[in-house]
């Protein structure tokens, strides 16, 4: 029996993680979402008794701590795998190249804030909040969803100059993951960043 916690589980890749993992009835799957009573989550929990919807907003550190406590109550205090999948972007600036980014402090912050809050700040808060559970788990794995858009070699090869804030935030995630991997390796905890490639998600249609 394995236990999994997935953030950003209400749609897209996160929701599919929940659905696929829940197909094995031996798994305990914790769907961390802002609204546990949403129709999307209700559908999953009704179909899969091993799915537990837990309220949690990764941009709110207190909410993340409460989600970790709720997860511990379900699993008995341990967790095998944490998947930090939450992500948000400023849609208005996604098509901008670096030279098109707003020359205005407030507008620039607005471009970066959604991606930084969910990926970087949220990644730190979520990892730290759930770490005590991971330490008691069997598999001891932490996965952060990244992107090829954060890979400088890929950016140059594919000639992708847009999605500036999103790509920079995900690049920060890669560094963050490397730091965690070094720190937590002596405890037998594996921390990795994974790029799923282009996926036809709710955002990416």
PDB file of C-alpha atoms in Angstrom:
ATOM      1  CA  UNK A   1       0.000   0.000   0.000  1.00  0.00           C
ATOM      2  CA  UNK A   2       1.339   3.416  -0.998  1.00  0.00           C
ATOM      3  CA  UNK A   3       0.135   6.896  -0.115  1.00  0.00           C
ATOM      4  CA  UNK A   4       0.241   9.887  -2.432  1.00  0.00           C
ATOM      5  CA  UNK A   5      -0.545  13.585  -1.973  1.00  0.00           C
ATOM      6  CA  UNK A   6      -1.078  15.696  -5.084  1.00  0.00           C
ATOM      7  CA  UNK A   7      -1.454  19.472  -5.082  1.00  0.00           C
ATOM      8  CA  UNK A   8      -3.405  21.213  -7.820  1.00  0.00           C
ATOM      9  CA  UNK A   9      -5.545  18.103  -8.120  1.00  0.00           C
ATOM     10  CA  UNK A  10      -8.798  19.645  -9.310  1.00  0.00           C
ATOM     11  CA  UNK A  11      -7.940  19.733 -13.009  1.00  0.00           C
ATOM     12  CA  UNK A  12      -5.388  18.970 -15.678  1.00  0.00           C
ATOM     13  CA  UNK A  13      -2.315  16.907 -14.861  1.00  0.00           C
ATOM     14  CA  UNK A  14      -3.039  16.915 -11.132  1.00  0.00           C
ATOM     15  CA  UNK A  15      -6.516  15.487 -11.575  1.00  0.00           C
ATOM     16  CA  UNK A  16      -5.195  12.800 -13.907  1.00  0.00           C
ATOM     17  CA  UNK A  17      -2.527  11.875 -11.352  1.00  0.00           C
ATOM     18  CA  UNK A  18      -5.327  11.314  -8.854  1.00  0.00           C
ATOM     19  CA  UNK A  19      -7.410   9.275 -11.287  1.00  0.00           C
ATOM     20  CA  UNK A  20      -4.533   7.051 -12.389  1.00  0.00           C
ATOM     21  CA  UNK A  21      -3.177   6.447  -8.889  1.00  0.00           C
ATOM     22  CA  UNK A  22      -6.651   5.765  -7.504  1.00  0.00           C
ATOM     23  CA  UNK A  23      -7.112   2.971 -10.055  1.00  0.00           C
ATOM     24  CA  UNK A  24      -4.974   0.840  -7.734  1.00  0.00           C
ATOM     25  CA  UNK A  25      -7.296   0.309  -4.785  1.00  0.00           C
ATOM     26  CA  UNK A  26      -4.316  -0.402  -2.538  1.00  0.00           C
ATOM     27  CA  UNK A  27      -3.218   3.227  -2.865  1.00  0.00           C
ATOM     28  CA  UNK A  28      -4.341   6.038  -0.603  1.00  0.00           C
ATOM     29  CA  UNK A  29      -4.629   9.188  -2.701  1.00  0.00           C
ATOM     30  CA  UNK A  30      -4.884  12.653  -1.167  1.00  0.00           C
ATOM     31  CA  UNK A  31      -6.162  15.323  -3.540  1.00  0.00           C
ATOM     32  CA  UNK A  32      -5.049  18.718  -2.232  1.00  0.00           C
ATOM     33  CA  UNK A  33      -7.409  21.340  -3.653  1.00  0.00           C
ATOM     34  CA  UNK A  34      -8.729  24.775  -2.776  1.00  0.00           C
ATOM     35  CA  UNK A  35     -12.332  23.592  -2.980  1.00  0.00           C
ATOM     36  CA  UNK A  36     -12.838  19.957  -1.895  1.00  0.00           C
ATOM     37  CA  UNK A  37     -16.555  20.218  -2.679  1.00  0.00           C
ATOM     38  CA  UNK A  38     -16.135  21.134  -6.343  1.00  0.00           C
ATOM     39  CA  UNK A  39     -17.940  18.920  -8.888  1.00  0.00           C
ATOM     40  CA  UNK A  40     -14.617  17.761 -10.336  1.00  0.00           C
ATOM     41  CA  UNK A  41     -13.417  16.464  -6.986  1.00  0.00           C
ATOM     42  CA  UNK A  42     -16.808  15.098  -5.968  1.00  0.00           C
ATOM     43  CA  UNK A  43     -16.766  12.976  -9.115  1.00  0.00           C
ATOM     44  CA  UNK A  44     -13.390  11.494  -8.191  1.00  0.00           C
ATOM     45  CA  UNK A  45     -14.250  10.771  -4.570  1.00  0.00           C
ATOM     46  CA  UNK A  46     -17.569   9.186  -5.536  1.00  0.00           C
ATOM     47  CA  UNK A  47     -15.893   6.858  -8.028  1.00  0.00           C
ATOM     48  CA  UNK A  48     -12.842   6.064  -5.920  1.00  0.00           C
ATOM     49  CA  UNK A  49     -13.262   5.388  -2.177  1.00  0.00           C
ATOM     50  CA  UNK A  50      -9.480   5.585  -1.774  1.00  0.00           C
ATOM     51  CA  UNK A  51      -9.417   9.256  -2.821  1.00  0.00           C
ATOM     52  CA  UNK A  52      -9.545  11.794   0.007  1.00  0.00           C
ATOM     53  CA  UNK A  53     -10.169  15.447  -0.859  1.00  0.00           C
ATOM     54  CA  UNK A  54      -8.235  17.806   1.403  1.00  0.00           C
ATOM     55  CA  UNK A  55      -8.557  21.572   1.428  1.00  0.00           C
ATOM     56  CA  UNK A  56      -5.305  23.346   0.787  1.00  0.00           C
ATOM     57  CA  UNK A  57      -4.121  26.503  -0.964  1.00  0.00           C
ATOM     58  CA  UNK A  58      -0.386  26.341  -1.704  1.00  0.00           C
ATOM     59  CA  UNK A  59      -0.154  30.143  -1.809  1.00  0.00           C
ATOM     60  CA  UNK A  60      -1.225  30.315   1.845  1.00  0.00           C
ATOM     61  CA  UNK A  61       1.327  28.823   4.276  1.00  0.00           C
ATOM     62  CA  UNK A  62      -1.218  28.325   7.049  1.00  0.00           C
ATOM     63  CA  UNK A  63      -3.542  26.517   4.659  1.00  0.00           C
ATOM     64  CA  UNK A  64      -0.688  24.229   3.603  1.00  0.00           C
ATOM     65  CA  UNK A  65       0.095  23.358   7.223  1.00  0.00           C
ATOM     66  CA  UNK A  66      -3.559  22.553   7.820  1.00  0.00           C
ATOM     67  CA  UNK A  67      -3.608  20.370   4.708  1.00  0.00           C
ATOM     68  CA  UNK A  68      -0.576  18.451   5.938  1.00  0.00           C
ATOM     69  CA  UNK A  69      -2.247  17.904   9.307  1.00  0.00           C
ATOM     70  CA  UNK A  70      -5.401  16.667   7.574  1.00  0.00           C
ATOM     71  CA  UNK A  71      -3.317  14.337   5.417  1.00  0.00           C
ATOM     72  CA  UNK A  72      -1.578  12.938   8.483  1.00  0.00           C
ATOM     73  CA  UNK A  73      -4.966  12.217  10.040  1.00  0.00           C
ATOM     74  CA  UNK A  74      -5.899  10.104   7.011  1.00  0.00           C
ATOM     75  CA  UNK A  75      -2.626   8.201   6.655  1.00  0.00           C
ATOM     76  CA  UNK A  76      -1.653   7.833  10.287  1.00  0.00           C
ATOM     77  CA  UNK A  77       1.153  10.368  10.034  1.00  0.00           C
ATOM     78  CA  UNK A  78       3.150   9.155   7.041  1.00  0.00           C
ATOM     79  CA  UNK A  79       3.291   9.780   3.295  1.00  0.00           C
ATOM     80  CA  UNK A  80       5.150   7.918   0.571  1.00  0.00           C
ATOM     81  CA  UNK A  81       5.032  10.372  -2.330  1.00  0.00           C
ATOM     82  CA  UNK A  82       4.328  14.103  -2.525  1.00  0.00           C
ATOM     83  CA  UNK A  83       3.611  15.523  -5.981  1.00  0.00           C
ATOM     84  CA  UNK A  84       3.661  19.314  -6.088  1.00  0.00           C
ATOM     85  CA  UNK A  85       1.756  20.034  -9.265  1.00  0.00           C
ATOM     86  CA  UNK A  86       0.084  23.380  -8.499  1.00  0.00           C
ATOM     87  CA  UNK A  87       0.677  26.096 -11.052  1.00  0.00           C
ATOM     88  CA  UNK A  88      -0.839  29.384 -12.112  1.00  0.00           C
ATOM     89  CA  UNK A  89       0.138  31.883 -14.782  1.00  0.00           C
ATOM     90  CA  UNK A  90      -0.677  35.414 -15.811  1.00  0.00           C
ATOM     91  CA  UNK A  91      -2.439  34.585 -19.069  1.00  0.00           C
ATOM     92  CA  UNK A  92      -2.214  38.158 -20.339  1.00  0.00           C
ATOM     93  CA  UNK A  93       1.594  38.098 -20.472  1.00  0.00           C
ATOM     94  CA  UNK A  94       2.186  34.462 -21.502  1.00  0.00           C
ATOM     95  CA  UNK A  95       2.720  35.457 -25.137  1.00  0.00           C
ATOM     96  CA  UNK A  96       5.242  38.174 -24.290  1.00  0.00           C
ATOM     97  CA  UNK A  97       8.926  37.905 -25.154  1.00  0.00           C
ATOM     98  CA  UNK A  98      11.458  39.480 -22.738  1.00  0.00           C
ATOM     99  CA  UNK A  99      11.486  42.776 -24.638  1.00  0.00           C
ATOM    100  CA  UNK A 100       7.691  42.931 -24.478  1.00  0.00           C
ATOM    101  CA  UNK A 101       7.469  42.590 -20.710  1.00  0.00           C
ATOM    102  CA  UNK A 102       5.795  45.636 -19.107  1.00  0.00           C
ATOM    103  CA  UNK A 103       8.049  48.554 -18.196  1.00  0.00           C
ATOM    104  CA  UNK A 104       5.983  49.160 -15.089  1.00  0.00           C
ATOM    105  CA  UNK A 105       6.697  47.767 -11.639  1.00  0.00           C
ATOM    106  CA  UNK A 106       3.122  46.838 -10.762  1.00  0.00           C
ATOM    107  CA  UNK A 107       2.433  45.224 -14.130  1.00  0.00           C
ATOM    108  CA  UNK A 108       5.715  43.307 -14.019  1.00  0.00           C
ATOM    109  CA  UNK A 109       4.917  41.937 -10.564  1.00  0.00           C
ATOM    110  CA  UNK A 110       1.464  40.946 -11.789  1.00  0.00           C
ATOM    111  CA  UNK A 111       3.096  38.956 -14.584  1.00  0.00           C
ATOM    112  CA  UNK A 112       5.320  37.015 -12.195  1.00  0.00           C
ATOM    113  CA  UNK A 113       3.181  36.680  -9.067  1.00  0.00           C
ATOM    114  CA  UNK A 114       0.895  33.759 -10.058  1.00  0.00           C
ATOM    115  CA  UNK A 115       3.796  31.547 -11.149  1.00  0.00           C
ATOM    116  CA  UNK A 116       6.068  32.497  -8.257  1.00  0.00           C
ATOM    117  CA  UNK A 117       3.329  32.046  -5.652  1.00  0.00           C
ATOM    118  CA  UNK A 118       2.330  28.560  -6.781  1.00  0.00           C
ATOM    119  CA  UNK A 119       5.649  27.155  -7.960  1.00  0.00           C
ATOM    120  CA  UNK A 120       8.352  28.762  -5.837  1.00  0.00           C
ATOM    121  CA  UNK A 121       6.757  29.948  -2.591  1.00  0.00           C
ATOM    122  CA  UNK A 122       4.110  27.249  -2.756  1.00  0.00           C
ATOM    123  CA  UNK A 123       6.727  24.633  -3.541  1.00  0.00           C
ATOM    124  CA  UNK A 124       8.744  25.563  -0.475  1.00  0.00           C
ATOM    125  CA  UNK A 125       5.744  25.697   1.848  1.00  0.00           C
ATOM    126  CA  UNK A 126       4.254  22.450   0.555  1.00  0.00           C
ATOM    127  CA  UNK A 127       7.512  20.524   0.710  1.00  0.00           C
ATOM    128  CA  UNK A 128       8.326  21.753   4.203  1.00  0.00           C
ATOM    129  CA  UNK A 129       4.813  21.156   5.533  1.00  0.00           C
ATOM    130  CA  UNK A 130       4.615  17.586   4.233  1.00  0.00           C
ATOM    131  CA  UNK A 131       8.249  16.692   4.948  1.00  0.00           C
ATOM    132  CA  UNK A 132       7.551  15.221   8.420  1.00  0.00           C
ATOM    133  CA  UNK A 133       5.075  12.828   6.769  1.00  0.00           C
ATOM    134  CA  UNK A 134       7.531  11.916   3.998  1.00  0.00           C
ATOM    135  CA  UNK A 135      10.207  11.180   6.599  1.00  0.00           C
ATOM    136  CA  UNK A 136       7.893   8.549   8.093  1.00  0.00           C
ATOM    137  CA  UNK A 137       6.925   7.104   4.716  1.00  0.00           C
ATOM    138  CA  UNK A 138       8.359   4.067   2.965  1.00  0.00           C
ATOM    139  CA  UNK A 139       9.140   5.408  -0.513  1.00  0.00           C
ATOM    140  CA  UNK A 140      10.217   8.893   0.599  1.00  0.00           C
ATOM    141  CA  UNK A 141       9.779  10.687  -2.730  1.00  0.00           C
ATOM    142  CA  UNK A 142       9.003  14.328  -3.507  1.00  0.00           C
ATOM    143  CA  UNK A 143       8.173  15.302  -7.085  1.00  0.00           C
ATOM    144  CA  UNK A 144       7.847  18.853  -8.412  1.00  0.00           C
ATOM    145  CA  UNK A 145       6.298  19.332 -11.837  1.00  0.00           C
ATOM    146  CA  UNK A 146       8.605  21.445 -13.997  1.00  0.00           C
ATOM    147  CA  UNK A 147       8.842  22.111 -17.730  1.00  0.00           C
ATOM    148  CA  UNK A 148      11.230  22.000 -20.654  1.00  0.00           C
ATOM    149  CA  UNK A 149      10.611  25.735 -20.883  1.00  0.00           C
ATOM    150  CA  UNK A 150      12.929  26.068 -17.875  1.00  0.00           C
ATOM    151  CA  UNK A 151      15.781  24.299 -19.680  1.00  0.00           C
ATOM    152  CA  UNK A 152      18.133  26.800 -21.325  1.00  0.00           C
ATOM    153  CA  UNK A 153      19.331  24.292 -23.928  1.00  0.00           C
ATOM    154  CA  UNK A 154      15.752  23.487 -24.933  1.00  0.00           C
ATOM    155  CA  UNK A 155      14.787  27.157 -25.068  1.00  0.00           C
ATOM    156  CA  UNK A 156      17.609  27.859 -27.528  1.00  0.00           C
ATOM    157  CA  UNK A 157      17.057  24.721 -29.600  1.00  0.00           C
ATOM    158  CA  UNK A 158      13.295  25.241 -29.872  1.00  0.00           C
ATOM    159  CA  UNK A 159      13.649  29.031 -30.197  1.00  0.00           C
ATOM    160  CA  UNK A 160      11.020  29.702 -27.540  1.00  0.00           C
ATOM    161  CA  UNK A 161      11.177  33.300 -26.330  1.00  0.00           C
ATOM    162  CA  UNK A 162       7.669  33.609 -24.848  1.00  0.00           C
ATOM    163  CA  UNK A 163       6.221  32.602 -21.434  1.00  0.00           C
ATOM    164  CA  UNK A 164       8.926  34.582 -19.669  1.00  0.00           C
ATOM    165  CA  UNK A 165       7.572  34.680 -16.110  1.00  0.00           C
ATOM    166  CA  UNK A 166       6.365  31.061 -16.199  1.00  0.00           C
ATOM    167  CA  UNK A 167       9.707  29.794 -17.500  1.00  0.00           C
ATOM    168  CA  UNK A 168      11.731  31.783 -14.974  1.00  0.00           C
ATOM    169  CA  UNK A 169       9.550  30.520 -12.113  1.00  0.00           C
ATOM    170  CA  UNK A 170       9.981  26.926 -13.254  1.00  0.00           C
ATOM    171  CA  UNK A 171      13.747  27.439 -13.573  1.00  0.00           C
ATOM    172  CA  UNK A 172      13.687  28.559  -9.952  1.00  0.00           C
ATOM    173  CA  UNK A 173      11.806  25.359  -9.129  1.00  0.00           C
ATOM    174  CA  UNK A 174      14.616  23.312 -10.680  1.00  0.00           C
ATOM    175  CA  UNK A 175      17.198  25.022  -8.479  1.00  0.00           C
ATOM    176  CA  UNK A 176      14.939  24.669  -5.456  1.00  0.00           C
ATOM    177  CA  UNK A 177      14.557  20.940  -6.128  1.00  0.00           C
ATOM    178  CA  UNK A 178      18.326  20.511  -6.465  1.00  0.00           C
ATOM    179  CA  UNK A 179      18.840  22.216  -3.095  1.00  0.00           C
ATOM    180  CA  UNK A 180      16.271  19.935  -1.452  1.00  0.00           C
ATOM    181  CA  UNK A 181      17.815  16.864  -3.098  1.00  0.00           C
ATOM    182  CA  UNK A 182      21.200  17.671  -1.602  1.00  0.00           C
ATOM    183  CA  UNK A 183      19.831  18.488   1.845  1.00  0.00           C
ATOM    184  CA  UNK A 184      17.504  15.499   2.138  1.00  0.00           C
ATOM    185  CA  UNK A 185      19.643  12.800   0.499  1.00  0.00           C
ATOM    186  CA  UNK A 186      21.205  11.759   3.843  1.00  0.00           C
ATOM    187  CA  UNK A 187      17.670  10.977   5.059  1.00  0.00           C
ATOM    188  CA  UNK A 188      17.029   8.708   2.093  1.00  0.00           C
ATOM    189  CA  UNK A 189      14.547  11.146   0.554  1.00  0.00           C
ATOM    190  CA  UNK A 190      14.563  11.585  -3.221  1.00  0.00           C
ATOM    191  CA  UNK A 191      13.521  14.974  -4.585  1.00  0.00           C
ATOM    192  CA  UNK A 192      13.128  15.385  -8.339  1.00  0.00           C
ATOM    193  CA  UNK A 193      11.728  17.803 -10.903  1.00  0.00           C
ATOM    194  CA  UNK A 194       9.812  16.232 -13.788  1.00  0.00           C
ATOM    195  CA  UNK A 195       8.788  17.764 -17.095  1.00  0.00           C
ATOM    196  CA  UNK A 196       5.607  16.136 -18.436  1.00  0.00           C
ATOM    197  CA  UNK A 197       6.057  17.691 -21.866  1.00  0.00           C
ATOM    198  CA  UNK A 198       3.155  19.309 -23.702  1.00  0.00           C
ATOM    199  CA  UNK A 199      -0.103  18.030 -22.259  1.00  0.00           C
ATOM    200  CA  UNK A 200      -3.595  18.965 -23.435  1.00  0.00           C
ATOM    201  CA  UNK A 201      -4.723  20.140 -20.002  1.00  0.00           C
ATOM    202  CA  UNK A 202      -7.439  22.569 -18.980  1.00  0.00           C
ATOM    203  CA  UNK A 203      -4.974  25.438 -19.451  1.00  0.00           C
ATOM    204  CA  UNK A 204      -3.212  24.064 -22.499  1.00  0.00           C
ATOM    205  CA  UNK A 205      -6.076  23.399 -24.905  1.00  0.00           C
TER     206      UNK A 205
END
